[in-house]
């Protein structure tokens, strides 16, 4: 996990300041936006929903428990649940590749399972070795299933740059994972 995010998240728990919150936002917003965009499918709605998610994070930061989930998992779960609630509340049409009925409120989110065993913990550690931009686009592509075009729009970079970040990241991940015999 990103050490800077961990530092600012812990600092935010201890003392809520706007500056610290801005750092947490800066370091986590791309990932959370990807989670929301995967569900809502519309950039404008996802941007609005993301702002609401950060209000929830601000208001609930005191309820975070590091023994139950890592901070990114906790924030991603809030984002996912809020996006699902948004779909239900606004009765938005569901895309063919997203089946709302398959999602249950008590369902454990993918990220919760990511750290469930040593192999997945190693994957998380290997992802942590990537630069922020590279990690974010790999996460959005492989964990959220976004296309390069959607990722490029989400991060505000050209598609060619996104492809380059992914192409450079995969050999690093492969080497890291092979070194750990996963």
Coordinates of N, CA and C in Angstrom, one line a residue, residues 27 32 97 100 125 140 145-146 178 180:
X27 N -4.2 11.2 -3.1 CA -3.6 9.9 -3.2 C -4.6 8.8 -3.5
X32 N -10.7 5.4 -6.2 CA -12.1 5.4 -5.8 C -13.0 5.8 -7.0
X97 N -23.4 -5.4 -18.6 CA -22.3 -6.0 -17.9 C -22.3 -5.8 -16.4
X100 N -27.2 -5.8 -11.0 CA -27.4 -5.3 -9.6 C -27.9 -6.4 -8.7
X125 N 1.5 -6.2 -2.1 CA 2.8 -5.6 -1.9 C 3.5 -5.3 -3.2
X140 N -7.2 0.1 -12.1 CA -8.4 0.4 -12.9 C -8.6 -0.6 -14.0
X145 N -11.8 -3.5 -14.4 CA -12.2 -3.8 -15.7 C -12.4 -2.7 -16.7
X146 N -11.8 -1.5 -16.4 CA -12.1 -0.4 -17.3 C -11.2 -0.5 -18.5
X178 N 7.0 -13.5 -9.4 CA 7.9 -14.7 -9.6 C 8.9 -14.8 -8.5
X180 N 8.5 -14.1 -5.5 CA 7.9 -14.5 -4.3 C 7.2 -15.9 -4.4

